mmCIF file of C-alpha atoms in Angstrom:
data_model
loop_
_atom_site.group_PDB
_atom_site.id
_atom_site.type_symbol
_atom_site.label_atom_id
_atom_site.label_comp_id
_atom_site.label_asym_id
_atom_site.label_seq_id
_atom_site.Cartn_x
_atom_site.Cartn_y
_atom_site.Cartn_z
ATOM 1 C CA MET A 1 0.000 0.000 0.000
ATOM 2 C CA LYS A 2 1.350 3.402 -0.977
ATOM 3 C CA ARG A 3 1.883 5.913 1.806
ATOM 4 C CA PHE A 4 3.044 9.500 1.833
ATOM 5 C CA ASN A 5 6.767 9.538 2.489
ATOM 6 C CA LYS A 6 7.733 12.883 4.027
ATOM 7 C CA ASN A 7 11.482 12.314 3.647
ATOM 8 C CA GLU A 8 11.175 11.579 -0.059
ATOM 9 C CA PHE A 9 8.853 14.578 -0.389
ATOM 10 C CA LEU A 10 11.417 16.814 1.307
ATOM 11 C CA TRP A 11 14.121 15.624 -1.064
ATOM 12 C CA PHE A 12 11.754 16.298 -3.975
ATOM 13 C CA LEU A 13 11.206 19.875 -2.783
ATOM 14 C CA ILE A 14 14.940 20.501 -2.498
ATOM 15 C CA LEU A 15 15.570 19.212 -6.023
ATOM 16 C CA PHE A 16 12.578 21.117 -7.372
ATOM 17 C CA PHE A 17 13.652 24.467 -5.919
ATOM 18 C CA PHE A 18 17.241 23.921 -7.077
ATOM 19 C CA THR A 19 15.926 23.356 -10.589
ATOM 20 C CA VAL A 20 13.712 26.463 -10.436
ATOM 21 C CA TYR A 21 16.555 28.581 -9.078
ATOM 22 C CA ILE A 22 18.990 27.505 -11.801
ATOM 23 C CA TYR A 23 16.349 28.201 -14.448
ATOM 24 C CA TYR A 24 15.750 31.645 -12.940
ATOM 25 C CA LEU A 25 19.454 32.502 -13.055
ATOM 26 C CA ILE A 26 19.811 31.365 -16.663
ATOM 27 C CA SER A 27 16.596 32.948 -17.968
ATOM 28 C CA THR A 28 17.258 36.340 -16.345
ATOM 29 C CA GLY A 29 20.976 36.410 -17.159
ATOM 30 C CA LYS A 30 21.825 36.749 -13.468
ATOM 31 C CA ILE A 31 23.916 33.618 -13.736
ATOM 32 C CA PHE A 32 26.662 35.873 -15.112
ATOM 33 C CA LEU A 33 26.871 37.581 -11.720
ATOM 34 C CA PHE A 34 28.495 34.399 -10.478
ATOM 35 C CA ILE A 35 30.287 32.750 -13.402
ATOM 36 C CA HIS A 36 32.077 33.598 -16.645
ATOM 37 C CA PRO A 37 29.812 33.405 -19.737
ATOM 38 C CA LYS A 38 31.998 30.643 -21.160
ATOM 39 C CA LEU A 39 30.779 28.355 -18.345
ATOM 40 C CA ILE A 40 27.083 28.725 -19.168
ATOM 41 C CA VAL A 41 27.060 25.364 -20.970
ATOM 42 C CA TYR A 42 27.884 23.613 -17.692
ATOM 43 C CA THR A 43 25.141 25.472 -15.870
ATOM 44 C CA SER A 44 22.648 24.489 -18.555
ATOM 45 C CA PHE A 45 23.766 20.889 -18.200
ATOM 46 C CA SER A 46 23.232 21.043 -14.428
ATOM 47 C CA PHE A 47 19.723 22.402 -15.035
ATOM 48 C CA VAL A 48 18.900 19.361 -17.180
ATOM 49 C CA ILE A 49 20.327 16.999 -14.557
ATOM 50 C CA PHE A 50 18.442 18.586 -11.663
ATOM 51 C CA GLY A 51 15.246 18.669 -13.707
ATOM 52 C CA THR A 52 15.566 14.966 -14.523
ATOM 53 C CA LEU A 53 16.283 14.056 -10.901
ATOM 54 C CA THR A 54 13.278 16.092 -9.786
ATOM 55 C CA VAL A 55 10.939 14.209 -12.126
ATOM 56 C CA PHE A 56 12.202 10.830 -10.974
ATOM 57 C CA GLN A 57 12.043 11.882 -7.339
ATOM 58 C CA PHE A 58 8.374 12.852 -7.703
ATOM 59 C CA PHE A 59 7.482 9.193 -8.173
ATOM 60 C CA ASN A 60 9.219 8.279 -4.927
ATOM 61 C CA ILE A 61 6.968 10.409 -2.752
ATOM 62 C CA PHE A 62 4.403 7.653 -2.217
ATOM 63 C CA LYS A 63 6.791 4.729 -2.034
ATOM 64 C CA VAL A 64 7.338 2.647 1.063
ATOM 65 C CA LYS A 65 9.748 4.444 3.356
ATOM 66 C CA THR A 66 13.319 4.042 2.229
ATOM 67 C CA ARG A 67 14.835 6.688 4.485
ATOM 68 C CA ALA A 68 14.306 6.234 8.205
ATOM 69 C CA LYS A 69 15.410 9.759 8.987
ATOM 70 C CA MET A 70 16.601 12.916 7.341
ATOM 71 C CA LYS A 71 20.116 12.535 6.003
ATOM 72 C CA ASN A 72 22.860 15.129 6.351
ATOM 73 C CA GLY A 73 22.851 15.475 2.564
ATOM 74 C CA PHE A 74 19.389 17.052 2.783
ATOM 75 C CA LEU A 75 20.672 19.748 5.102
ATOM 76 C CA LEU A 76 23.725 20.331 2.953
ATOM 77 C CA PHE A 77 21.666 20.912 -0.190
ATOM 78 C CA ALA A 78 19.114 23.021 1.690
ATOM 79 C CA PHE A 79 21.884 25.190 3.154
ATOM 80 C CA ALA A 80 23.448 25.672 -0.281
ATOM 81 C CA LEU A 81 20.101 26.734 -1.727
ATOM 82 C CA VAL A 82 19.320 29.212 1.063
ATOM 83 C CA THR A 83 22.828 30.661 0.827
ATOM 84 C CA ALA A 84 22.530 31.133 -2.938
ATOM 85 C CA VAL A 85 19.151 32.859 -2.678
ATOM 86 C CA PHE A 86 19.684 35.130 0.313
ATOM 87 C CA ILE A 87 23.418 35.840 0.547
ATOM 88 C CA ALA A 88 24.769 38.296 -2.069
ATOM 89 C CA PRO A 89 21.946 37.617 -4.581
ATOM 90 C CA GLY A 90 23.189 40.555 -6.644
ATOM 91 C CA GLY A 91 26.712 39.237 -6.962
ATOM 92 C CA LEU A 92 29.890 40.913 -5.750
ATOM 93 C CA THR A 93 29.820 44.437 -4.347
ATOM 94 C CA PRO A 94 32.521 47.104 -3.988
ATOM 95 C CA ASP A 95 33.128 45.790 -0.474
ATOM 96 C CA ILE A 96 35.305 43.168 -2.150
ATOM 97 C CA ILE A 97 38.050 45.800 -2.017
ATOM 98 C CA ASN A 98 38.300 45.276 1.737
ATOM 99 C CA GLN A 99 39.270 41.647 1.134
ATOM 100 C CA LYS A 100 41.256 41.802 -2.110
ATOM 101 C CA GLY A 101 42.315 45.405 -2.600
ATOM 102 C CA VAL A 102 42.632 47.167 -5.961
ATOM 103 C CA ILE A 103 45.296 46.591 -8.605
ATOM 104 C CA LEU A 104 45.993 50.093 -9.911
ATOM 105 C CA VAL A 105 47.533 50.411 -13.338
ATOM 106 C CA SER A 106 51.187 51.427 -13.365
ATOM 107 C CA SER A 107 54.248 50.633 -15.440
ATOM 108 C CA ASN A 108 54.186 46.914 -16.373
ATOM 109 C CA ASN A 109 52.124 45.844 -13.364
ATOM 110 C CA ILE A 110 49.294 44.271 -15.356
ATOM 111 C CA GLU A 111 50.853 43.457 -18.687
ATOM 112 C CA ASN A 112 49.871 40.056 -20.085
ATOM 113 C CA ILE A 113 46.540 40.106 -18.210
ATOM 114 C CA GLY A 114 44.044 38.914 -20.813
ATOM 115 C CA LYS A 115 46.440 39.674 -23.653
ATOM 116 C CA HIS A 116 45.617 36.440 -25.428
ATOM 117 C CA THR A 117 41.902 37.224 -25.498
ATOM 118 C CA HIS A 118 41.959 40.439 -27.512
ATOM 119 C CA SER A 119 42.491 41.168 -31.147
ATOM 120 C CA LYS A 120 44.988 43.662 -32.535
ATOM 121 C CA GLU A 121 42.079 45.876 -33.596
ATOM 122 C CA GLU A 122 41.503 46.784 -29.950
ATOM 123 C CA ILE A 123 44.887 48.500 -29.512
ATOM 124 C CA ILE A 124 44.389 52.136 -28.542
ATOM 125 C CA ILE A 125 44.305 54.308 -31.650
ATOM 126 C CA GLY A 126 43.811 58.063 -31.882
ATOM 127 C CA ASN A 127 43.693 60.707 -29.190
ATOM 128 C CA THR A 128 40.691 59.382 -27.254
ATOM 129 C CA ILE A 129 40.805 56.321 -24.990
ATOM 130 C CA GLU A 130 37.228 55.139 -24.558
ATOM 131 C CA PHE A 131 36.913 52.228 -22.143
ATOM 132 C CA ASN A 132 34.105 49.667 -22.236
ATOM 133 C CA ALA A 133 33.496 46.241 -20.696
ATOM 134 C CA LYS A 134 35.157 44.426 -23.596
ATOM 135 C CA ASN A 135 38.366 46.434 -23.823
ATOM 136 C CA TYR A 136 38.801 47.496 -20.190
ATOM 137 C CA ILE A 137 41.586 45.090 -19.187
ATOM 138 C CA HIS A 138 43.268 45.324 -22.579
ATOM 139 C CA TYR A 139 43.405 49.113 -22.389
ATOM 140 C CA LEU A 140 44.782 49.088 -18.840
ATOM 141 C CA GLU A 141 47.298 46.570 -20.097
ATOM 142 C CA GLU A 142 48.279 48.895 -22.927
ATOM 143 C CA LEU A 143 48.628 51.844 -20.561
ATOM 144 C CA SER A 144 50.864 49.831 -18.249
ATOM 145 C CA SER A 145 53.179 49.044 -21.157
ATOM 146 C CA ASN A 146 53.120 52.391 -22.975
ATOM 147 C CA ILE A 147 52.345 55.113 -20.469
ATOM 148 C CA GLU A 148 54.346 57.850 -22.183
ATOM 149 C CA LYS A 149 52.824 57.042 -25.567
ATOM 150 C CA HIS A 150 49.294 57.811 -24.352
ATOM 151 C CA LYS A 151 50.010 60.640 -21.919
ATOM 152 C CA GLY A 152 47.851 63.683 -22.658
ATOM 153 C CA LYS A 153 45.065 61.762 -24.422
ATOM 154 C CA LYS A 154 41.401 62.215 -23.604
ATOM 155 C CA VAL A 155 39.892 59.395 -21.539
ATOM 156 C CA LYS A 156 36.272 58.257 -21.241
ATOM 157 C CA ILE A 157 35.598 55.579 -18.645
ATOM 158 C CA SER A 158 32.870 54.297 -16.311
ATOM 159 C CA GLY A 159 33.067 52.351 -13.080
ATOM 160 C CA PHE A 160 32.789 52.358 -9.314
ATOM 161 C CA ALA A 161 34.226 55.423 -7.612
ATOM 162 C CA TYR A 162 36.009 54.431 -4.431
ATOM 163 C CA LYS A 163 37.704 56.760 -1.968
ATOM 164 C CA GLU A 164 39.961 55.508 0.820
ATOM 165 C CA GLU A 165 40.883 57.476 3.900
ATOM 166 C CA ASN A 166 44.577 57.500 3.002
ATOM 167 C CA LEU A 167 43.972 59.250 -0.337
ATOM 168 C CA ASN A 168 44.242 62.970 -0.792
ATOM 169 C CA LYS A 169 40.931 64.831 -0.701
ATOM 170 C CA ASN A 170 41.018 65.343 -4.471
ATOM 171 C CA GLU A 171 41.822 61.696 -5.298
ATOM 172 C CA PHE A 172 39.664 58.620 -5.833
ATOM 173 C CA MET A 173 39.985 55.241 -7.517
ATOM 174 C CA LEU A 174 37.815 54.139 -10.406
ATOM 175 C CA PHE A 175 37.583 50.362 -10.753
ATOM 176 C CA ARG A 176 35.855 47.336 -12.260
ATOM 177 C CA ILE A 177 35.696 43.733 -11.067
ATOM 178 C CA LEU A 178 37.315 41.139 -13.342
ATOM 179 C CA ILE A 179 36.003 37.554 -13.470
ATOM 180 C CA ASN A 180 38.320 34.915 -14.898
ATOM 181 C CA CYS A 181 36.175 31.878 -14.126
ATOM 182 C CA CYS A 182 33.749 32.605 -11.302
ATOM 183 C CA ALA A 183 33.142 35.110 -8.525
ATOM 184 C CA ALA A 184 35.557 33.260 -6.242
ATOM 185 C CA ASP A 185 38.594 34.155 -8.389
ATOM 186 C CA SER A 186 37.586 37.778 -8.981
ATOM 187 C CA GLN A 187 40.125 40.609 -9.071
ATOM 188 C CA VAL A 188 39.666 44.363 -8.852
ATOM 189 C CA PHE A 189 41.420 46.550 -11.436
ATOM 190 C CA GLY A 190 41.332 50.306 -11.631
ATOM 191 C CA ILE A 191 42.991 53.618 -12.269
ATOM 192 C CA MET A 192 43.575 56.635 -10.039
ATOM 193 C CA CYS A 193 41.611 59.818 -10.690
ATOM 194 C CA ASN A 194 42.163 63.402 -9.628
ATOM 195 C CA TRP A 195 39.108 65.651 -9.240
ATOM 196 C CA ASP A 196 38.787 68.833 -7.214
ATOM 197 C CA LYS A 197 35.359 67.727 -5.927
ATOM 198 C CA ALA A 198 36.320 64.150 -5.056
ATOM 199 C CA GLU A 199 35.401 64.598 -1.405
ATOM 200 C CA VAL A 200 31.689 64.904 -2.273
ATOM 201 C CA LEU A 201 31.555 61.513 -4.005
ATOM 202 C CA GLU A 202 29.118 59.086 -2.439
ATOM 203 C CA LYS A 203 30.448 55.720 -1.365
ATOM 204 C CA ASP A 204 30.448 53.061 -4.100
ATOM 205 C CA SER A 205 28.762 55.373 -6.600
ATOM 206 C CA TRP A 206 28.815 54.413 -10.269
ATOM 207 C CA VAL A 207 30.082 57.288 -12.426
ATOM 208 C CA ASN A 208 31.008 58.311 -15.966
ATOM 209 C CA VAL A 209 34.328 60.121 -16.135
ATOM 210 C CA GLU A 210 35.947 62.201 -18.851
ATOM 211 C CA GLY A 211 39.397 63.654 -18.451
ATOM 212 C CA ILE A 212 43.006 63.817 -19.546
ATOM 213 C CA LEU A 213 45.538 61.040 -18.971
ATOM 214 C CA LYS A 214 48.438 62.274 -16.858
ATOM 215 C CA VAL A 215 51.448 60.519 -15.351
ATOM 216 C CA LYS A 216 52.944 60.884 -11.888
ATOM 217 C CA ASP A 217 55.624 58.663 -10.329
ATOM 218 C CA ASN A 218 55.400 56.296 -13.285
ATOM 219 C CA ARG A 219 51.685 55.778 -12.672
ATOM 220 C CA PRO A 220 48.945 57.077 -14.963
ATOM 221 C CA PHE A 221 45.961 58.904 -13.545
ATOM 222 C CA ILE A 222 42.979 60.729 -14.992
ATOM 223 C CA LEU A 223 42.726 64.461 -14.466
ATOM 224 C CA VAL A 224 38.937 64.635 -14.385
ATOM 225 C CA LYS A 225 37.279 67.351 -16.459
ATOM 226 C CA LYS A 226 33.746 65.998 -16.303
ATOM 227 C CA LEU A 227 32.066 63.562 -13.921
ATOM 228 C CA GLU A 228 28.450 62.401 -13.986
ATOM 229 C CA ARG A 229 26.496 59.992 -11.852
ATOM 230 C CA ALA A 230 25.596 56.935 -13.908
ATOM 231 C CA GLU A 231 23.034 54.208 -13.570
ATOM 232 C CA LYS A 232 24.640 51.033 -12.321
ATOM 233 C CA PRO A 233 24.406 48.325 -15.029
ATOM 234 C CA VAL A 234 22.754 45.015 -14.236
ATOM 235 C CA ASN A 235 26.085 43.279 -14.679
ATOM 236 C CA THR A 236 29.038 45.352 -13.496
ATOM 237 C CA TYR A 237 31.704 42.714 -14.207
ATOM 238 C CA ILE A 238 34.272 42.523 -16.934
ATOM 239 C CA TYR A 239 35.595 39.176 -18.178
ATOM 240 C CA GLU A 240 38.946 37.929 -19.326
#
């Protein structure tokens, strides 16, 4: 005689909500807040696996009891699901600086980062250096290798404005978070900026900056001529 098996039902619920959560991440694009786009195929595969397991588990709900008590595996999966949903659901925040710091561009300090992923067409040409998510690391890389070549050029760039206590009142850092594989291996790259109103910047504000590239102590910085508050994009990461 078939009887309702609460342990099998609990396992079904865990698998079901895992499947729904993975589908939500993929369908909304929020999966890229946690992994590099090149890994999406593996996430899609996991969605298929969890979906299949959920279907098979549904038919176990009314089977004769096979689990006398809740196993530790249930708690492990439930904890992972709750953590994924409620802890940092929007991905990494600027607070990551407190743990990892910022790698500021200077002479040869970031050369070779991502160099193999960019085409020759992306090399800085002309008198305006306009950063975007695709060329960000490559352009910082180019500046680290050829600072003098680009000194005096106009710069357009967006990112998080971050001001530490040890900076001068007219200085702030502008940075982006780089993902190589997943959020766990993230790095923070940026460039120093000089603006006479830097002290009024709000913490972790997203801004558009226009200015002139200058060099001091072998380190480039942007002499800001124009700064505007910008709407934070859904995905603030850059990828190697």
